[in-house]
Short mmCIF file of C-alpha atoms in Angstrom, two decimals:
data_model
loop_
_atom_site.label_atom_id
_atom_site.label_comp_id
_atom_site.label_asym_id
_atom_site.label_seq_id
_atom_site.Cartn_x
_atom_site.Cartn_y
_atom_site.Cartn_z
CA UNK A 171 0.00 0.00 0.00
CA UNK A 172 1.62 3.10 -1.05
CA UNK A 173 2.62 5.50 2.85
CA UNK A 174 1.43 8.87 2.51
CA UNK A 175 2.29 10.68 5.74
CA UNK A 176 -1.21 12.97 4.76
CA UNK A 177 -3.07 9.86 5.28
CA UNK A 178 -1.23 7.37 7.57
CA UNK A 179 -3.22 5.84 10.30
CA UNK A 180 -1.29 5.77 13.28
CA UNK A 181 -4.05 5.70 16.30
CA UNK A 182 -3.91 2.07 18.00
CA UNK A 183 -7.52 3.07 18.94
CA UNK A 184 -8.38 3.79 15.46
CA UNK A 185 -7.01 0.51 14.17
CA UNK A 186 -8.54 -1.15 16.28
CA UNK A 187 -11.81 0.16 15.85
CA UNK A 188 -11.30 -0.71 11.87
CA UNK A 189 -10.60 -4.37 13.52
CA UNK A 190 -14.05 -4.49 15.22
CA UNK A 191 -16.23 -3.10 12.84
CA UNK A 192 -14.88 -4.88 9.86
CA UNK A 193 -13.51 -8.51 11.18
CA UNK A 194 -13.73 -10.21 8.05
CA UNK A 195 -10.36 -9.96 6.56
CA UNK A 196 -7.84 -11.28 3.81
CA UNK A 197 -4.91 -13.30 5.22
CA UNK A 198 -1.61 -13.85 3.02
CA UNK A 199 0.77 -15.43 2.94
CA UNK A 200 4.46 -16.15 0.99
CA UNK A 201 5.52 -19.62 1.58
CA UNK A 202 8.02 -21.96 -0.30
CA UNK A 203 5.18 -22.88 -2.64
CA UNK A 204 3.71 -18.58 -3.53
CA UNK A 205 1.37 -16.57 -2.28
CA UNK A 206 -1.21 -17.85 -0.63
CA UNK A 207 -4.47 -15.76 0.36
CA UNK A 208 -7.34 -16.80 2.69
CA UNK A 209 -9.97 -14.98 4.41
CA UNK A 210 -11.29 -15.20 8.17
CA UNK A 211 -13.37 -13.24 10.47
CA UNK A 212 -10.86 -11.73 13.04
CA UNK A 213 -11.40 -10.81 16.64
CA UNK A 214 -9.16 -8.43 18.86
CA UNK A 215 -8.11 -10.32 22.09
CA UNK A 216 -8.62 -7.60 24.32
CA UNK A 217 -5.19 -7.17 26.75
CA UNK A 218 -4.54 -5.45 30.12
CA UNK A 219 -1.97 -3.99 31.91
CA UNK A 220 1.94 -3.23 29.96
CA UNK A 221 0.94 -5.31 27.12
CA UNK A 222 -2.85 -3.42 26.48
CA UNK A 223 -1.41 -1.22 23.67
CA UNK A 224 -0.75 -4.17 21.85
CA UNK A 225 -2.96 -5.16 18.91
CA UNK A 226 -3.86 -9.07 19.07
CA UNK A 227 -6.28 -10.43 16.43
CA UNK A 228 -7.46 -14.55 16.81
CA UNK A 229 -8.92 -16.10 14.21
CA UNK A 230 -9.20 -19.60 13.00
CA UNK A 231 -8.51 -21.39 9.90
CA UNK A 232 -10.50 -24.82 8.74
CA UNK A 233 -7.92 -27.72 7.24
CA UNK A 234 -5.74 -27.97 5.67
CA UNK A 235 -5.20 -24.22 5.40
CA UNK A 236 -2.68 -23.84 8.02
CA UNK A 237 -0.51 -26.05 6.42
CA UNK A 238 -1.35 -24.26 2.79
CA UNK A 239 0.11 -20.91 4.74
CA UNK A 240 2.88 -22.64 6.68
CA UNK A 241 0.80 -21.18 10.04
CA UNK A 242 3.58 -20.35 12.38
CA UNK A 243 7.05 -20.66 10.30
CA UNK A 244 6.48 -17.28 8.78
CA UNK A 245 5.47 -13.74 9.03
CA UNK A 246 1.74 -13.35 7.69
CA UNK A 247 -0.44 -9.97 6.81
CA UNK A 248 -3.78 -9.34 7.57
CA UNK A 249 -5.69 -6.87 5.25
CA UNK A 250 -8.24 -5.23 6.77
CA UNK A 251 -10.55 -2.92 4.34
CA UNK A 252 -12.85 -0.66 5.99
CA UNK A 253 -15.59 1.74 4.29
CA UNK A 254 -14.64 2.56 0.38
CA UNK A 255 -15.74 4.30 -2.11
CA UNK A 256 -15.22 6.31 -5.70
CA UNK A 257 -14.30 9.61 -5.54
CA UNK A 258 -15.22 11.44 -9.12
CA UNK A 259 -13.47 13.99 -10.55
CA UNK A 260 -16.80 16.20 -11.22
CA UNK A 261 -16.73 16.50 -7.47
CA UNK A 262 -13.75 18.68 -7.67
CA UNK A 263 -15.33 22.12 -9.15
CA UNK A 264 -13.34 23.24 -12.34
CA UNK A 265 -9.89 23.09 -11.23
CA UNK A 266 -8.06 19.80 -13.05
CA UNK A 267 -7.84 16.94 -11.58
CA UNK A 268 -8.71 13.12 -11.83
CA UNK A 269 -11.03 10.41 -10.18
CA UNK A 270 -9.50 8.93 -7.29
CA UNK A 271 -11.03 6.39 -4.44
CA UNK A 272 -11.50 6.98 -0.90
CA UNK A 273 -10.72 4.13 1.78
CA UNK A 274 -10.17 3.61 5.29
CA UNK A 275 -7.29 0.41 4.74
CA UNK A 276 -5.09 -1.67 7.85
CA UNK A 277 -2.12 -3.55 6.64
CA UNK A 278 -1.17 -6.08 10.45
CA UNK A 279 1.73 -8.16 9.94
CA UNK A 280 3.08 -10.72 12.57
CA UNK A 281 3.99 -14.38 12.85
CA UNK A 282 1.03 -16.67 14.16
CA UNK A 283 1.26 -18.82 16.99
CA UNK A 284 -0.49 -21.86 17.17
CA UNK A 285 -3.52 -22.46 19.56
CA UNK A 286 -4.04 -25.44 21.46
CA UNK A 287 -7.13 -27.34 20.81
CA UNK A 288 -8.71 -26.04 24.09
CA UNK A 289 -7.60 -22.32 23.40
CA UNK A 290 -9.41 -23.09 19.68
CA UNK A 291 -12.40 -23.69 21.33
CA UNK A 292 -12.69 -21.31 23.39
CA UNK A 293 -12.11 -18.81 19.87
CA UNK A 294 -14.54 -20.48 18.07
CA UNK A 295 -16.83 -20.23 21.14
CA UNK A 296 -15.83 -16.17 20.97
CA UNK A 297 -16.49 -16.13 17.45
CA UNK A 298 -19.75 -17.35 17.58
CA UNK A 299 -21.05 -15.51 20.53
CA UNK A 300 -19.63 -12.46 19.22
CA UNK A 301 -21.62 -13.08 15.85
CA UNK A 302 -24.84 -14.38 17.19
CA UNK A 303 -25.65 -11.62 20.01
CA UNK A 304 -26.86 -9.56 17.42
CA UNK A 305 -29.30 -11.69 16.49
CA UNK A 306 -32.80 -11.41 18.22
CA UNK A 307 -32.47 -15.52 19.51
CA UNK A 308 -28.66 -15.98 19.92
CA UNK A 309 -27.98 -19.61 18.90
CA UNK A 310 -24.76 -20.16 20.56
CA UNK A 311 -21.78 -23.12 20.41
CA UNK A 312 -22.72 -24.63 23.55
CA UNK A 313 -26.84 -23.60 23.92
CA UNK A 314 -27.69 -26.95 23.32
CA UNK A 315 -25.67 -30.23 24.25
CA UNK A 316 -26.04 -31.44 20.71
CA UNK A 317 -24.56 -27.96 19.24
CA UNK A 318 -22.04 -28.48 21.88
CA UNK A 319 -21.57 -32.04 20.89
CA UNK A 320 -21.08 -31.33 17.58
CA UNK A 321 -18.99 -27.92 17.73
CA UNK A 322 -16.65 -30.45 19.98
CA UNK A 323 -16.66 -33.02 17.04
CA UNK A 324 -15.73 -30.49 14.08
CA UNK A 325 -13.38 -28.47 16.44
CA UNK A 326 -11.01 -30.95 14.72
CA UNK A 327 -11.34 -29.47 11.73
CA UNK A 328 -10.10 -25.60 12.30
CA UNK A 329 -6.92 -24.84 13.55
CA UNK A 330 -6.98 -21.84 15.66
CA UNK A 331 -4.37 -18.97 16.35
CA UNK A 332 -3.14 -15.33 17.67
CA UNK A 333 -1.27 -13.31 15.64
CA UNK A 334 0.50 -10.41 17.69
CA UNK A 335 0.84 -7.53 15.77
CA UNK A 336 4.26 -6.19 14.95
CA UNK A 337 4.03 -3.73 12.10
CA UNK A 338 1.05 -2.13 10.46
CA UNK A 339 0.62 0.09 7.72
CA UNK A 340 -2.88 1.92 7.85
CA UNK A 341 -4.18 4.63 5.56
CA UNK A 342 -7.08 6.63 6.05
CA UNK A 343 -7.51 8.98 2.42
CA UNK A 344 -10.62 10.56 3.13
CA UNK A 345 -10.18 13.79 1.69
CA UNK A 346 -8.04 15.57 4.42
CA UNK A 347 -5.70 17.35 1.35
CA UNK A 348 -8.40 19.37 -0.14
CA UNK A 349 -10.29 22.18 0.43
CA UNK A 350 -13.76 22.49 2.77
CA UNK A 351 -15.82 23.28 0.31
CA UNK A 352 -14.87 20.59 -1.72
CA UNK A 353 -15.09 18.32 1.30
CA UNK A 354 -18.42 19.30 1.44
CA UNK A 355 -19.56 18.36 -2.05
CA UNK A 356 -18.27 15.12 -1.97
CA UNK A 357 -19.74 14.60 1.60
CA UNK A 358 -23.10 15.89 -0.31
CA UNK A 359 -22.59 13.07 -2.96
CA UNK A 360 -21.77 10.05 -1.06
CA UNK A 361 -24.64 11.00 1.39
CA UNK A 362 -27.07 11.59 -1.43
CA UNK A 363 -28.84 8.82 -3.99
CA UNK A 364 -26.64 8.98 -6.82
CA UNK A 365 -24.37 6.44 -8.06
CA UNK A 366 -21.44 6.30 -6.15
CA UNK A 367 -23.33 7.39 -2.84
CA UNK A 368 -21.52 5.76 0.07
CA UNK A 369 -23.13 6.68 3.76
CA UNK A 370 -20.41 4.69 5.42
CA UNK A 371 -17.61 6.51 4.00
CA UNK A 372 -18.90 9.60 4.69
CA UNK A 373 -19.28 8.78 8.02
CA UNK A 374 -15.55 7.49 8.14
CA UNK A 375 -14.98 11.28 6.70
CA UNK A 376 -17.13 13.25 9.00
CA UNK A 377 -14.67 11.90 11.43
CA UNK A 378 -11.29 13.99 10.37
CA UNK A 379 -13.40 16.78 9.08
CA UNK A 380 -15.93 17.37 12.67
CA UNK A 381 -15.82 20.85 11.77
CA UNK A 382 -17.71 21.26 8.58
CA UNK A 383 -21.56 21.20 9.04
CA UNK A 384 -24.35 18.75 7.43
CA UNK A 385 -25.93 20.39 4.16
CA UNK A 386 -29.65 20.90 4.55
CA UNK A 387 -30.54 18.25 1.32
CA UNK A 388 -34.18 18.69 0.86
#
């Protein structure tokens, strides 16, 4: 991802916000064989005391992925892609310019370590609680003693693990180079019904620009 010091993302807070609201991420890896590229929901394994300004994601991975990404041997990256959107160049007013695209983007590299079976369950007892609570009759891994039979049974099947986070390159481009009032226009457009209206991202952008005011859209 090309570093633009206008747009870095630098706030552990912020990252990890972009980690909770978007979990499902793209996981690659370069082992002796290529690339390889999976994708995973990802949780943050909340951490206390000198170690809480770590990031920590845990995930798991069904068979025989980890050994397709050589889970542990290596350093991995975890993409995380957060609210996007096109940015067009009739947004601009007359001056020249070109069509760009607006993301909010998280870049978390590390080396996973490997859970043990128990530790996999209780992820993949996280995961699905996590999931579930949102709906209006949670139907968790262990509400029933056959789910819990079962989730026991195909536990066997994942492979779960942590991946501490060592180096991250983030990049939120959400306008911050150009000028308020043409902020405001593109706010106006991704808000509004047209084609390339985006709500989300304009939420992400109302974020590094609090100052400027809704427009009254009848």
């Amino acid at each position: 991802m090309r570093e633009n010091p206008s747009f870095a993302l630098t706030e552990r807070d912020e990252i990890a916000r972009l980690v909770r609201e978007h979990p499902w991420a793209t996981m690659v890896s370069r082992t002796a064989d290529g690339l390889v590229a999976s994708h995973y929901p990802f949780l943050l394994e909340e951490t206390t005391g000198p170690e809480s300004d770590e990031l920590v994601l845990v995930t798991h991975v069904g068979r025989p992925d980890e050994r397709l990404h050589e889970l542990g041997e290596h350093e991995i990256v975890v993409i995380v892609q957060g609210p996007h959107g096109y940015i067009s160049s009739g947004w601009y007013g007359d001056a020249p310019s070109v069509p760009t695209w607006n993301h909010i983007s998280a870049h978390l590299y590390g080396t996973p370590e490997i859970l043990s079976a128990d530790e996999n369950l209780a992820v993949l007892e996280r995961l699905v609680e996590h999931f579930e609570r949102e709906q209006p009759s949670p139907r968790l891994m262990r509400g029933t003693l056959a789910d819990s039979e079962y989730a026991d049974r195909i536990s066997a099947g994942t492979v779960g693990f942590r991946l501490r986070v060592t180096r991250v390159v983030a990049k939120a481009k959400l306008s911050q180079n150009k000028p308020s009032e043409v902020v405001e226009t593109v706010l106006a457009e991704l808000e509004g019904d047209g084609p390339y209206a985006q709500p989300a991202l304009a939420a992400e952008m109302r974020r590094v620009h609090p100052d400027l005011g809704r427009e009254d859209r009848a």
